[in-house]
PDB file of C-alpha atoms and ligand atoms in Angstrom:
ATOM      1  CA  MET A   1      -2.679  28.058  17.023  1.00  0.00           C
ATOM      2  CA  ARG A   2       0.544  27.752  18.884  1.00  0.00           C
ATOM      3  CA  ARG A   3       3.940  29.430  18.114  1.00  0.00           C
ATOM      4  CA  LEU A   4       6.708  26.859  17.396  1.00  0.00           C
ATOM      5  CA  GLU A   5       9.596  28.018  19.566  1.00  0.00           C
ATOM      6  CA  GLU A   6      13.287  27.354  18.441  1.00  0.00           C
ATOM      7  CA  GLY A   7      14.579  24.574  20.755  1.00  0.00           C
ATOM      8  CA  GLN A   8      17.666  22.349  21.480  1.00  0.00           C
ATOM      9  CA  GLU A   9      20.174  21.718  18.668  1.00  0.00           C
ATOM     10  CA  ILE A  10      19.610  18.358  17.175  1.00  0.00           C
ATOM     11  CA  VAL A  11      23.134  16.527  17.065  1.00  0.00           C
ATOM     12  CA  ASP A  12      22.063  13.223  15.779  1.00  0.00           C
ATOM     13  CA  LEU A  13      19.816  14.014  12.632  1.00  0.00           C
ATOM     14  CA  LEU A  14      18.293  10.500  12.789  1.00  0.00           C
ATOM     15  CA  GLU A  15      17.331  10.285  16.483  1.00  0.00           C
ATOM     16  CA  PRO A  16      13.987  11.965  16.124  1.00  0.00           C
ATOM     17  CA  TYR A  17      13.082   9.437  13.318  1.00  0.00           C
ATOM     18  CA  GLU A  18      14.436   6.261  15.041  1.00  0.00           C
ATOM     19  CA  ARG A  19      12.107   6.384  17.997  1.00  0.00           C
ATOM     20  CA  VAL A  20       8.971   5.667  15.892  1.00  0.00           C
ATOM     21  CA  ASP A  21       6.926   2.553  16.206  1.00  0.00           C
ATOM     22  CA  ARG A  22       6.684   1.142  12.578  1.00  0.00           C
ATOM     23  CA  SER A  23       5.590  -2.248  13.639  1.00  0.00           C
ATOM     24  CA  SER A  24       1.999  -1.950  12.092  1.00  0.00           C
ATOM     25  CA  GLY A  25       1.377  -0.170   8.836  1.00  0.00           C
ATOM     26  CA  ARG A  26      -1.934   0.445   6.986  1.00  0.00           C
ATOM     27  CA  GLY A  27      -0.916  -2.136   4.401  1.00  0.00           C
ATOM     28  CA  PRO A  28       1.344  -5.130   4.308  1.00  0.00           C
ATOM     29  CA  CYS A  29       4.435  -3.034   5.369  1.00  0.00           C
ATOM     30  CA  TRP A  30       5.004   0.306   7.077  1.00  0.00           C
ATOM     31  CA  VAL A  31       5.482   2.732   4.168  1.00  0.00           C
ATOM     32  CA  MET A  32       7.356   5.865   4.749  1.00  0.00           C
ATOM     33  CA  ALA A  33       8.149   8.353   2.040  1.00  0.00           C
ATOM     34  CA  ASN A  34      10.891  11.045   2.045  1.00  0.00           C
ATOM     35  CA  MET A  35      10.469  14.062  -0.275  1.00  0.00           C
ATOM     36  CA  VAL A  36      11.667  17.534  -0.578  1.00  0.00           C
ATOM     37  CA  ALA A  37       9.479  20.429  -1.983  1.00  0.00           C
ATOM     38  CA  GLY A  38       9.764  24.115  -2.611  1.00  0.00           C
ATOM     39  CA  LEU A  39       7.541  26.701  -0.788  1.00  0.00           C
ATOM     40  CA  ASP A  40       5.100  26.426  -3.963  1.00  0.00           C
ATOM     41  CA  GLY A  41       5.063  22.512  -3.565  1.00  0.00           C
ATOM     42  CA  SER A  42       7.382  21.866  -6.458  1.00  0.00           C
ATOM     43  CA  ALA A  43       9.374  18.637  -6.482  1.00  0.00           C
ATOM     44  CA  SER A  44      11.983  19.350  -9.110  1.00  0.00           C
ATOM     45  CA  ILE A  45      13.892  22.324 -10.674  1.00  0.00           C
ATOM     46  CA  GLY A  46      14.844  21.689 -14.397  1.00  0.00           C
ATOM     47  CA  GLY A  47      13.648  18.033 -14.020  1.00  0.00           C
ATOM     48  CA  ARG A  48      16.255  17.302 -11.168  1.00  0.00           C
ATOM     49  CA  VAL A  49      15.675  17.436  -7.386  1.00  0.00           C
ATOM     50  CA  GLY A  50      19.280  18.481  -6.452  1.00  0.00           C
ATOM     51  CA  ALA A  51      18.681  22.284  -6.398  1.00  0.00           C
ATOM     52  CA  LEU A  52      15.867  21.952  -3.969  1.00  0.00           C
ATOM     53  CA  SER A  53      18.061  20.063  -1.401  1.00  0.00           C
ATOM     54  CA  SER A  54      20.521  21.243   1.206  1.00  0.00           C
ATOM     55  CA  PRO A  55      23.447  19.598   2.832  1.00  0.00           C
ATOM     56  CA  THR A  56      21.406  18.692   5.807  1.00  0.00           C
ATOM     57  CA  ASP A  57      18.560  17.386   3.636  1.00  0.00           C
ATOM     58  CA  ALA A  58      20.995  15.306   1.659  1.00  0.00           C
ATOM     59  CA  ALA A  59      22.435  13.931   4.845  1.00  0.00           C
ATOM     60  CA  LEU A  60      19.049  12.912   6.376  1.00  0.00           C
ATOM     61  CA  LEU A  61      18.027  11.381   3.117  1.00  0.00           C
ATOM     62  CA  LYS A  62      20.997   8.907   3.544  1.00  0.00           C
ATOM     63  CA  LEU A  63      20.276   8.377   7.141  1.00  0.00           C
ATOM     64  CA  LEU A  64      16.467   7.667   6.740  1.00  0.00           C
ATOM     65  CA  ARG A  65      17.442   4.850   4.474  1.00  0.00           C
ATOM     66  CA  SER A  66      18.856   3.008   7.304  1.00  0.00           C
ATOM     67  CA  LEU A  67      15.511   2.761   8.942  1.00  0.00           C
ATOM     68  CA  SER A  68      14.225   0.798   5.912  1.00  0.00           C
ATOM     69  CA  ASP A  69      14.411  -2.775   4.392  1.00  0.00           C
ATOM     70  CA  VAL A  70      13.617  -1.599   0.903  1.00  0.00           C
ATOM     71  CA  VAL A  71      13.947   1.627  -0.841  1.00  0.00           C
ATOM     72  CA  VAL A  72      11.230   1.965  -3.509  1.00  0.00           C
ATOM     73  CA  VAL A  73      11.600   4.503  -6.479  1.00  0.00           C
ATOM     74  CA  GLY A  74       9.980   5.133  -9.689  1.00  0.00           C
ATOM     75  CA  ALA A  75      11.760   4.416 -13.005  1.00  0.00           C
ATOM     76  CA  GLU A  76      11.622   8.079 -14.148  1.00  0.00           C
ATOM     77  CA  THR A  77      13.502   9.198 -10.896  1.00  0.00           C
ATOM     78  CA  VAL A  78      16.107   6.456 -11.492  1.00  0.00           C
ATOM     79  CA  ARG A  79      16.464   7.647 -15.055  1.00  0.00           C
ATOM     80  CA  ARG A  80      16.715  11.347 -14.346  1.00  0.00           C
ATOM     81  CA  GLU A  81      18.723  11.199 -11.011  1.00  0.00           C
ATOM     82  CA  GLY A  82      21.171   8.467 -12.000  1.00  0.00           C
ATOM     83  CA  TYR A  83      20.248   6.456  -8.986  1.00  0.00           C
ATOM     84  CA  GLY A  84      22.778   4.045  -7.387  1.00  0.00           C
ATOM     85  CA  PRO A  85      22.296   1.210  -4.871  1.00  0.00           C
ATOM     86  CA  VAL A  86      21.914   2.280  -1.162  1.00  0.00           C
ATOM     87  CA  ARG A  87      25.155   3.006   0.778  1.00  0.00           C
ATOM     88  CA  LEU A  88      25.152   3.411   4.464  1.00  0.00           C
ATOM     89  CA  PRO A  89      27.986   4.672   6.672  1.00  0.00           C
ATOM     90  CA  GLU A  90      29.754   1.870   8.618  1.00  0.00           C
ATOM     91  CA  ASP A  91      28.150   2.566  11.973  1.00  0.00           C
ATOM     92  CA  ARG A  92      24.679   2.145  10.455  1.00  0.00           C
ATOM     93  CA  ARG A  93      25.574  -1.048   8.786  1.00  0.00           C
ATOM     94  CA  ARG A  94      26.955  -2.409  11.994  1.00  0.00           C
ATOM     95  CA  ALA A  95      23.880  -1.246  13.902  1.00  0.00           C
ATOM     96  CA  ARG A  96      21.678  -3.035  11.408  1.00  0.00           C
ATOM     97  CA  VAL A  97      23.577  -6.290  11.273  1.00  0.00           C
ATOM     98  CA  ALA A  98      23.562  -6.253  15.085  1.00  0.00           C
ATOM     99  CA  ALA A  99      19.764  -6.127  14.969  1.00  0.00           C
ATOM    100  CA  GLY A 100      19.454  -9.021  12.701  1.00  0.00           C
ATOM    101  CA  ARG A 101      18.872  -7.148   9.384  1.00  0.00           C
ATOM    102  CA  PRO A 102      20.871  -7.003   6.298  1.00  0.00           C
ATOM    103  CA  ALA A 103      23.602  -4.342   6.237  1.00  0.00           C
ATOM    104  CA  VAL A 104      21.828  -2.161   3.715  1.00  0.00           C
ATOM    105  CA  PRO A 105      18.319  -1.874   2.187  1.00  0.00           C
ATOM    106  CA  ARG A 106      17.744  -3.116  -1.267  1.00  0.00           C
ATOM    107  CA  LEU A 107      16.673  -0.690  -4.008  1.00  0.00           C
ATOM    108  CA  ALA A 108      13.346  -1.516  -5.712  1.00  0.00           C
ATOM    109  CA  VAL A 109      12.669   0.177  -9.006  1.00  0.00           C
ATOM    110  CA  VAL A 110       8.938   0.401 -10.202  1.00  0.00           C
ATOM    111  CA  SER A 111       8.631   0.217 -14.026  1.00  0.00           C
ATOM    112  CA  ARG A 112       6.020  -0.800 -16.617  1.00  0.00           C
ATOM    113  CA  SER A 113       8.223  -0.318 -19.612  1.00  0.00           C
ATOM    114  CA  LEU A 114      11.394  -1.726 -18.214  1.00  0.00           C
ATOM    115  CA  ASP A 115      13.163   1.036 -20.209  1.00  0.00           C
ATOM    116  CA  LEU A 116      16.144   1.177 -17.840  1.00  0.00           C
ATOM    117  CA  ASP A 117      19.847   1.120 -18.317  1.00  0.00           C
ATOM    118  CA  TRP A 118      20.758  -2.268 -17.157  1.00  0.00           C
ATOM    119  CA  GLY A 119      24.495  -1.278 -17.059  1.00  0.00           C
ATOM    120  CA  SER A 120      23.873   1.618 -14.674  1.00  0.00           C
ATOM    121  CA  ARG A 121      24.999   1.817 -10.970  1.00  0.00           C
ATOM    122  CA  ALA A 122      21.534   0.971  -9.609  1.00  0.00           C
ATOM    123  CA  PHE A 123      22.063  -2.630 -11.074  1.00  0.00           C
ATOM    124  CA  VAL A 124      25.722  -3.256 -11.451  1.00  0.00           C
ATOM    125  CA  GLU A 125      26.985  -1.612  -8.163  1.00  0.00           C
ATOM    126  CA  ALA A 126      24.517  -3.386  -5.849  1.00  0.00           C
ATOM    127  CA  GLU A 127      26.103  -5.289  -3.051  1.00  0.00           C
ATOM    128  CA  GLU A 128      26.067  -9.008  -3.587  1.00  0.00           C
ATOM    129  CA  ASP A 129      23.433  -9.759  -0.941  1.00  0.00           C
ATOM    130  CA  ALA A 130      21.481  -6.677  -1.773  1.00  0.00           C
ATOM    131  CA  ALA A 131      20.512  -7.096  -5.538  1.00  0.00           C
ATOM    132  CA  THR A 132      18.469  -4.267  -6.883  1.00  0.00           C
ATOM    133  CA  MET A 133      14.812  -5.469  -7.499  1.00  0.00           C
ATOM    134  CA  VAL A 134      12.711  -4.405 -10.390  1.00  0.00           C
ATOM    135  CA  VAL A 135       8.887  -4.408  -9.932  1.00  0.00           C
ATOM    136  CA  THR A 136       6.814  -4.764 -13.066  1.00  0.00           C
ATOM    137  CA  GLY A 137       3.663  -6.045 -14.434  1.00  0.00           C
ATOM    138  CA  THR A 138       2.639  -9.168 -16.414  1.00  0.00           C
ATOM    139  CA  THR A 139       2.544  -7.232 -19.715  1.00  0.00           C
ATOM    140  CA  ALA A 140       6.253  -6.425 -19.575  1.00  0.00           C
ATOM    141  CA  ALA A 141       7.972  -7.201 -22.731  1.00  0.00           C
ATOM    142  CA  PRO A 142       9.668 -10.567 -22.649  1.00  0.00           C
ATOM    143  CA  ALA A 143      12.980  -9.433 -24.031  1.00  0.00           C
ATOM    144  CA  ARG A 144      13.204  -6.658 -21.500  1.00  0.00           C
ATOM    145  CA  LEU A 145      12.167  -9.068 -18.729  1.00  0.00           C
ATOM    146  CA  ALA A 146      15.164 -11.299 -19.624  1.00  0.00           C
ATOM    147  CA  GLU A 147      17.490  -8.334 -19.591  1.00  0.00           C
ATOM    148  CA  ALA A 148      16.134  -7.303 -16.068  1.00  0.00           C
ATOM    149  CA  ARG A 149      16.395 -10.742 -14.897  1.00  0.00           C
ATOM    150  CA  ALA A 150      20.098 -10.855 -15.858  1.00  0.00           C
ATOM    151  CA  VAL A 151      21.040  -8.151 -13.343  1.00  0.00           C
ATOM    152  CA  ALA A 152      18.167  -7.676 -10.878  1.00  0.00           C
ATOM    153  CA  GLU A 153      15.586  -9.709  -8.994  1.00  0.00           C
ATOM    154  CA  VAL A 154      12.254  -9.206 -10.817  1.00  0.00           C
ATOM    155  CA  LEU A 155       8.875  -9.066  -9.052  1.00  0.00           C
ATOM    156  CA  VAL A 156       5.918  -9.194 -11.066  1.00  0.00           C
ATOM    157  CA  ALA A 157       3.011  -7.650  -9.272  1.00  0.00           C
ATOM    158  CA  GLY A 158      -0.013  -6.658 -11.327  1.00  0.00           C
ATOM    159  CA  ASP A 159      -0.988  -6.656 -15.025  1.00  0.00           C
ATOM    160  CA  VAL A 160      -0.707  -3.595 -17.284  1.00  0.00           C
ATOM    161  CA  GLY A 161       1.090  -1.734 -14.580  1.00  0.00           C
ATOM    162  CA  VAL A 162       2.227  -2.535 -10.917  1.00  0.00           C
ATOM    163  CA  ASP A 163      -0.385  -2.919  -8.284  1.00  0.00           C
ATOM    164  CA  LEU A 164       1.488  -1.438  -5.368  1.00  0.00           C
ATOM    165  CA  ARG A 165      -0.481  -3.216  -2.678  1.00  0.00           C
ATOM    166  CA  LEU A 166       0.534  -6.566  -4.333  1.00  0.00           C
ATOM    167  CA  ALA A 167       3.997  -5.476  -4.725  1.00  0.00           C
ATOM    168  CA  LEU A 168       4.135  -4.473  -0.926  1.00  0.00           C
ATOM    169  CA  LYS A 169       2.679  -8.025  -0.095  1.00  0.00           C
ATOM    170  CA  ASP A 170       5.573  -9.491  -2.129  1.00  0.00           C
ATOM    171  CA  LEU A 171       8.072  -7.425  -0.332  1.00  0.00           C
ATOM    172  CA  ALA A 172       6.560  -8.263   3.117  1.00  0.00           C
ATOM    173  CA  ALA A 173       6.728 -11.965   2.244  1.00  0.00           C
ATOM    174  CA  ARG A 174      10.506 -11.434   1.510  1.00  0.00           C
ATOM    175  CA  GLY A 175      10.816 -10.075   5.010  1.00  0.00           C
ATOM    176  CA  ALA A 176      10.414  -6.262   4.459  1.00  0.00           C
ATOM    177  CA  ALA A 177       8.728  -4.546   7.335  1.00  0.00           C
ATOM    178  CA  VAL A 178       9.650  -0.919   6.525  1.00  0.00           C
ATOM    179  CA  VAL A 179       9.518   0.317   2.896  1.00  0.00           C
ATOM    180  CA  LEU A 180      10.910   3.811   2.176  1.00  0.00           C
ATOM    181  CA  CYS A 181       9.648   5.525  -0.978  1.00  0.00           C
ATOM    182  CA  GLU A 182      11.802   8.219  -2.377  1.00  0.00           C
ATOM    183  CA  GLY A 183       9.483   9.224  -5.186  1.00  0.00           C
ATOM    184  CA  GLY A 184       8.957  10.262  -7.562  1.00  0.00           C
ATOM    185  CA  PRO A 185       5.620  12.000  -7.421  1.00  0.00           C
ATOM    186  CA  SER A 186       3.741   9.429  -9.482  1.00  0.00           C
ATOM    187  CA  VAL A 187       4.691   6.657  -7.298  1.00  0.00           C
ATOM    188  CA  LEU A 188       4.066   8.519  -3.966  1.00  0.00           C
ATOM    189  CA  GLY A 189       0.697   9.558  -5.485  1.00  0.00           C
ATOM    190  CA  GLN A 190      -0.326   6.098  -6.150  1.00  0.00           C
ATOM    191  CA  LEU A 191       0.755   4.979  -2.585  1.00  0.00           C
ATOM    192  CA  VAL A 192      -1.442   7.564  -1.176  1.00  0.00           C
ATOM    193  CA  ALA A 193      -4.384   6.909  -3.514  1.00  0.00           C
ATOM    194  CA  ASP A 194      -4.106   3.284  -2.583  1.00  0.00           C
ATOM    195  CA  ASP A 195      -4.089   4.105   1.191  1.00  0.00           C
ATOM    196  CA  LEU A 196      -0.801   2.660   1.707  1.00  0.00           C
ATOM    197  CA  LEU A 197       1.287   5.491   2.892  1.00  0.00           C
ATOM    198  CA  ASP A 198       1.974   5.545   6.815  1.00  0.00           C
ATOM    199  CA  GLU A 199       4.511   8.379   7.088  1.00  0.00           C
ATOM    200  CA  LEU A 200       5.832  11.353   5.181  1.00  0.00           C
ATOM    201  CA  CYS A 201       9.042  12.925   5.888  1.00  0.00           C
ATOM    202  CA  LEU A 202       8.921  16.160   3.936  1.00  0.00           C
ATOM    203  CA  THR A 203      11.620  18.772   3.750  1.00  0.00           C
ATOM    204  CA  LEU A 204      10.365  22.255   2.912  1.00  0.00           C
ATOM    205  CA  SER A 205      12.885  24.104   0.928  1.00  0.00           C
ATOM    206  CA  PRO A 206      12.958  28.024   1.058  1.00  0.00           C
ATOM    207  CA  MET A 207      12.464  28.598  -2.616  1.00  0.00           C
ATOM    208  CA  MET A 208       9.849  29.082  -5.299  1.00  0.00           C
ATOM    209  CA  GLY A 209       9.774  28.811  -9.166  1.00  0.00           C
ATOM    210  CA  GLY A 210      10.446  25.008  -9.545  1.00  0.00           C
ATOM    211  CA  ASP A 211       8.732  22.813 -12.165  1.00  0.00           C
ATOM    212  CA  PRO A 212       4.832  22.440 -12.046  1.00  0.00           C
ATOM    213  CA  LEU A 213       5.255  19.018 -10.521  1.00  0.00           C
ATOM    214  CA  PRO A 214       3.958  18.538  -6.963  1.00  0.00           C
ATOM    215  CA  VAL A 215       5.637  15.905  -4.480  1.00  0.00           C
ATOM    216  CA  ALA A 216       2.583  13.561  -5.183  1.00  0.00           C
ATOM    217  CA  VAL A 217       0.518  13.150  -8.358  1.00  0.00           C
ATOM    218  CA  ALA A 218      -2.597  10.931  -7.521  1.00  0.00           C
ATOM    219  CA  PRO A 219      -4.451   9.152 -10.307  1.00  0.00           C
ATOM    220  CA  GLU A 220      -8.192   9.993 -10.312  1.00  0.00           C
ATOM    221  CA  PRO A 221     -10.284   9.630  -8.187  1.00  0.00           C
ATOM    222  CA  ALA A 222      -7.907  10.540  -5.372  1.00  0.00           C
ATOM    223  CA  LEU A 223      -8.271   9.641  -1.773  1.00  0.00           C
ATOM    224  CA  LEU A 224      -8.191  12.534   0.576  1.00  0.00           C
ATOM    225  CA  ALA A 225      -5.491  11.369   3.052  1.00  0.00           C
ATOM    226  CA  ARG A 226      -5.023  13.308   6.410  1.00  0.00           C
ATOM    227  CA  PHE A 227      -1.765  13.593   8.585  1.00  0.00           C
ATOM    228  CA  ALA A 228      -0.719  14.629  11.939  1.00  0.00           C
ATOM    229  CA  LEU A 229       2.515  16.411  12.588  1.00  0.00           C
ATOM    230  CA  ARG A 230       4.838  14.432  14.719  1.00  0.00           C
ATOM    231  CA  HIS A 231       8.133  16.170  14.388  1.00  0.00           C
ATOM    232  CA  SER A 232       9.522  19.428  13.099  1.00  0.00           C
ATOM    233  CA  ALA A 233      12.925  20.987  12.922  1.00  0.00           C
ATOM    234  CA  VAL A 234      14.633  23.984  11.202  1.00  0.00           C
ATOM    235  CA  ASP A 235      17.982  24.274   9.563  1.00  0.00           C
ATOM    236  CA  ASP A 236      18.662  27.752   8.333  1.00  0.00           C
ATOM    237  CA  SER A 237      15.360  28.408   6.694  1.00  0.00           C
ATOM    238  CA  THR A 238      14.672  24.713   5.497  1.00  0.00           C
ATOM    239  CA  LEU A 239      11.827  23.036   7.555  1.00  0.00           C
ATOM    240  CA  PHE A 240      11.970  19.259   8.389  1.00  0.00           C
ATOM    241  CA  LEU A 241       8.622  17.800   8.805  1.00  0.00           C
ATOM    242  CA  ARG A 242       7.501  14.325   9.783  1.00  0.00           C
ATOM    243  CA  TYR A 243       3.956  13.431   9.410  1.00  0.00           C
ATOM    244  CA  GLU A 244       1.988  10.245  10.091  1.00  0.00           C
ATOM    245  CA  ARG A 245      -1.148   9.251   8.369  1.00  0.00           C
ATOM    246  CA  ILE A 246      -4.296   9.284  10.740  1.00  0.00           C
ATOM    247  CA  GLY A 247      -7.729   7.751  10.487  1.00  0.00           C
ATOM    248  CA  ALA A 248      -8.747   4.284   9.945  1.00  0.00           C
ATOM    249  CA  PRO A 249      -7.412   2.456   6.850  1.00  0.00           C
TER     250      PRO A 249
HETATM  251  N1  NAP B   1      11.177  16.279  -4.753  1.00  0.00           N
HETATM  252  C1  NAP B   1      11.497  15.018  -4.407  1.00  0.00           C
HETATM  253  O1  NAP B   1      11.679  14.641  -3.294  1.00  0.00           O
HETATM  254  C2  NAP B   1      11.674  14.107  -5.585  1.00  0.00           C
HETATM  255  C3  NAP B   1      11.866  12.759  -5.303  1.00  0.00           C
HETATM  256  C4  NAP B   1      11.885  11.821  -6.336  1.00  0.00           C
HETATM  257  C5  NAP B   1      11.850  12.379  -7.654  1.00  0.00           C
HETATM  258  N2  NAP B   1      11.741  13.679  -7.876  1.00  0.00           N
HETATM  259  C6  NAP B   1      11.738  14.191  -9.293  1.00  0.00           C
HETATM  260  O2  NAP B   1      10.451  13.610  -9.801  1.00  0.00           O
HETATM  261  C7  NAP B   1      10.513  13.447 -11.169  1.00  0.00           C
HETATM  262  C8  NAP B   1      10.273  12.166 -11.615  1.00  0.00           C
HETATM  263  O3  NAP B   1       9.000  11.944 -11.015  1.00  0.00           O
HETATM  264  P1  NAP B   1       7.693  11.074 -11.786  1.00  0.00           P
HETATM  265  O4  NAP B   1       6.586  11.249 -10.974  1.00  0.00           O
HETATM  266  O5  NAP B   1       7.641  11.763 -13.156  1.00  0.00           O
HETATM  267  O6  NAP B   1       8.316   9.745 -11.962  1.00  0.00           O
HETATM  268  P2  NAP B   1       8.515   8.454 -11.040  1.00  0.00           P
HETATM  269  O7  NAP B   1       7.355   8.270 -10.029  1.00  0.00           O
HETATM  270  O8  NAP B   1       9.910   8.535 -10.382  1.00  0.00           O
HETATM  271  O9  NAP B   1       8.526   7.397 -11.993  1.00  0.00           O
HETATM  272  C9  NAP B   1       7.316   7.084 -12.899  1.00  0.00           C
HETATM  273  C10 NAP B   1       7.689   5.820 -13.616  1.00  0.00           C
HETATM  274  O10 NAP B   1       7.633   4.844 -12.779  1.00  0.00           O
HETATM  275  C11 NAP B   1       6.991   3.689 -13.317  1.00  0.00           C
HETATM  276  N3  NAP B   1       5.619   3.531 -12.699  1.00  0.00           N
HETATM  277  C12 NAP B   1       4.944   4.342 -11.881  1.00  0.00           C
HETATM  278  N4  NAP B   1       3.887   3.784 -11.396  1.00  0.00           N
HETATM  279  C13 NAP B   1       3.835   2.548 -12.034  1.00  0.00           C
HETATM  280  C14 NAP B   1       3.056   1.494 -11.912  1.00  0.00           C
HETATM  281  N5  NAP B   1       1.882   1.457 -11.177  1.00  0.00           N
HETATM  282  N6  NAP B   1       3.289   0.368 -12.504  1.00  0.00           N
HETATM  283  C15 NAP B   1       4.432   0.238 -13.298  1.00  0.00           C
HETATM  284  N7  NAP B   1       5.428   1.335 -13.347  1.00  0.00           N
HETATM  285  C16 NAP B   1       4.920   2.485 -12.781  1.00  0.00           C
HETATM  286  C17 NAP B   1       6.764   3.996 -14.885  1.00  0.00           C
HETATM  287  O11 NAP B   1       7.991   3.691 -15.297  1.00  0.00           O
HETATM  288  P3  NAP B   1       8.245   3.341 -16.802  1.00  0.00           P
HETATM  289  O12 NAP B   1       8.196   4.603 -17.643  1.00  0.00           O
HETATM  290  O13 NAP B   1       9.602   2.617 -17.009  1.00  0.00           O
HETATM  291  O14 NAP B   1       7.144   2.384 -17.244  1.00  0.00           O
HETATM  292  C18 NAP B   1       6.569   5.637 -14.683  1.00  0.00           C
HETATM  293  O15 NAP B   1       6.906   6.142 -15.975  1.00  0.00           O
HETATM  294  C19 NAP B   1      11.965  13.787 -11.528  1.00  0.00           C
HETATM  295  O16 NAP B   1      12.088  15.063 -12.113  1.00  0.00           O
HETATM  296  C20 NAP B   1      12.625  13.777 -10.127  1.00  0.00           C
HETATM  297  O17 NAP B   1      13.729  14.587 -10.054  1.00  0.00           O
HETATM  298  C21 NAP B   1      11.497  14.566  -6.911  1.00  0.00           C
END
């Protein structure tokens, strides 16, 4: 065991995350996840994530998006959090374009029911060349599929539900090299169980007493996934941890 000493101030929040080689993931794309948890592992308070977060965590969440080609999120999180499309600061947009990437990553919403508000920000406020995607299975109701297709690009990957490996294959075929999952716990749990998660950025918020919902809910039987700590930082009493998955796929 070693003591973690307080070190230099981090001026550029993204810098420790930018230097990572994300060229080769366990699955079709490199999959990173960004989540915040209380000290008891809780992923929400009163059904929302906001109270767990801090201004630094919120700033990092926005910046981490700039590392990705697609931001994947579960439908329940979109419904509860009122998700909008990804927005990036001008300097990050310019840096991406200079590197030959689209100015912003696209949002991809995973849903079986397609019970989504098609007039919501996530769909109607997406930039013209970054239309929001909806990822669903072949059993989706045709009427809802038609509604989805009117405002989003629909990927069908899997039958009753989405097969996340197939979905990532589709995204990779569309040029996505780095996919960022922003939850919720059910989508993250499936990524872990399917051995598709490469990296976890976890903010540990100094509070307890949130909802009985851990940051990842794996379907049975779950794979035991191991990680190595690659970066840690502290802001007040909030810990920022970056883990990478270890072990052969
Ligand atoms: N702490 C954090 O960092 C964090 C991050 C994100 C969210 N949250 C919190 O987490 C809660 C929501 O999480 P959650 O786990 O309940 O929901 P979620 O993962 O956001 O979304 C679950 C929904 O996604 C769809 N889905 C998931 N897997 C699917 C599959 N394989 N195929 C097809 N559709 C699939 C289904 O949508 P349909 O119902 O439309 O079929 C399912 O109901 C909220 O309270 C939110 O605030 C916390």
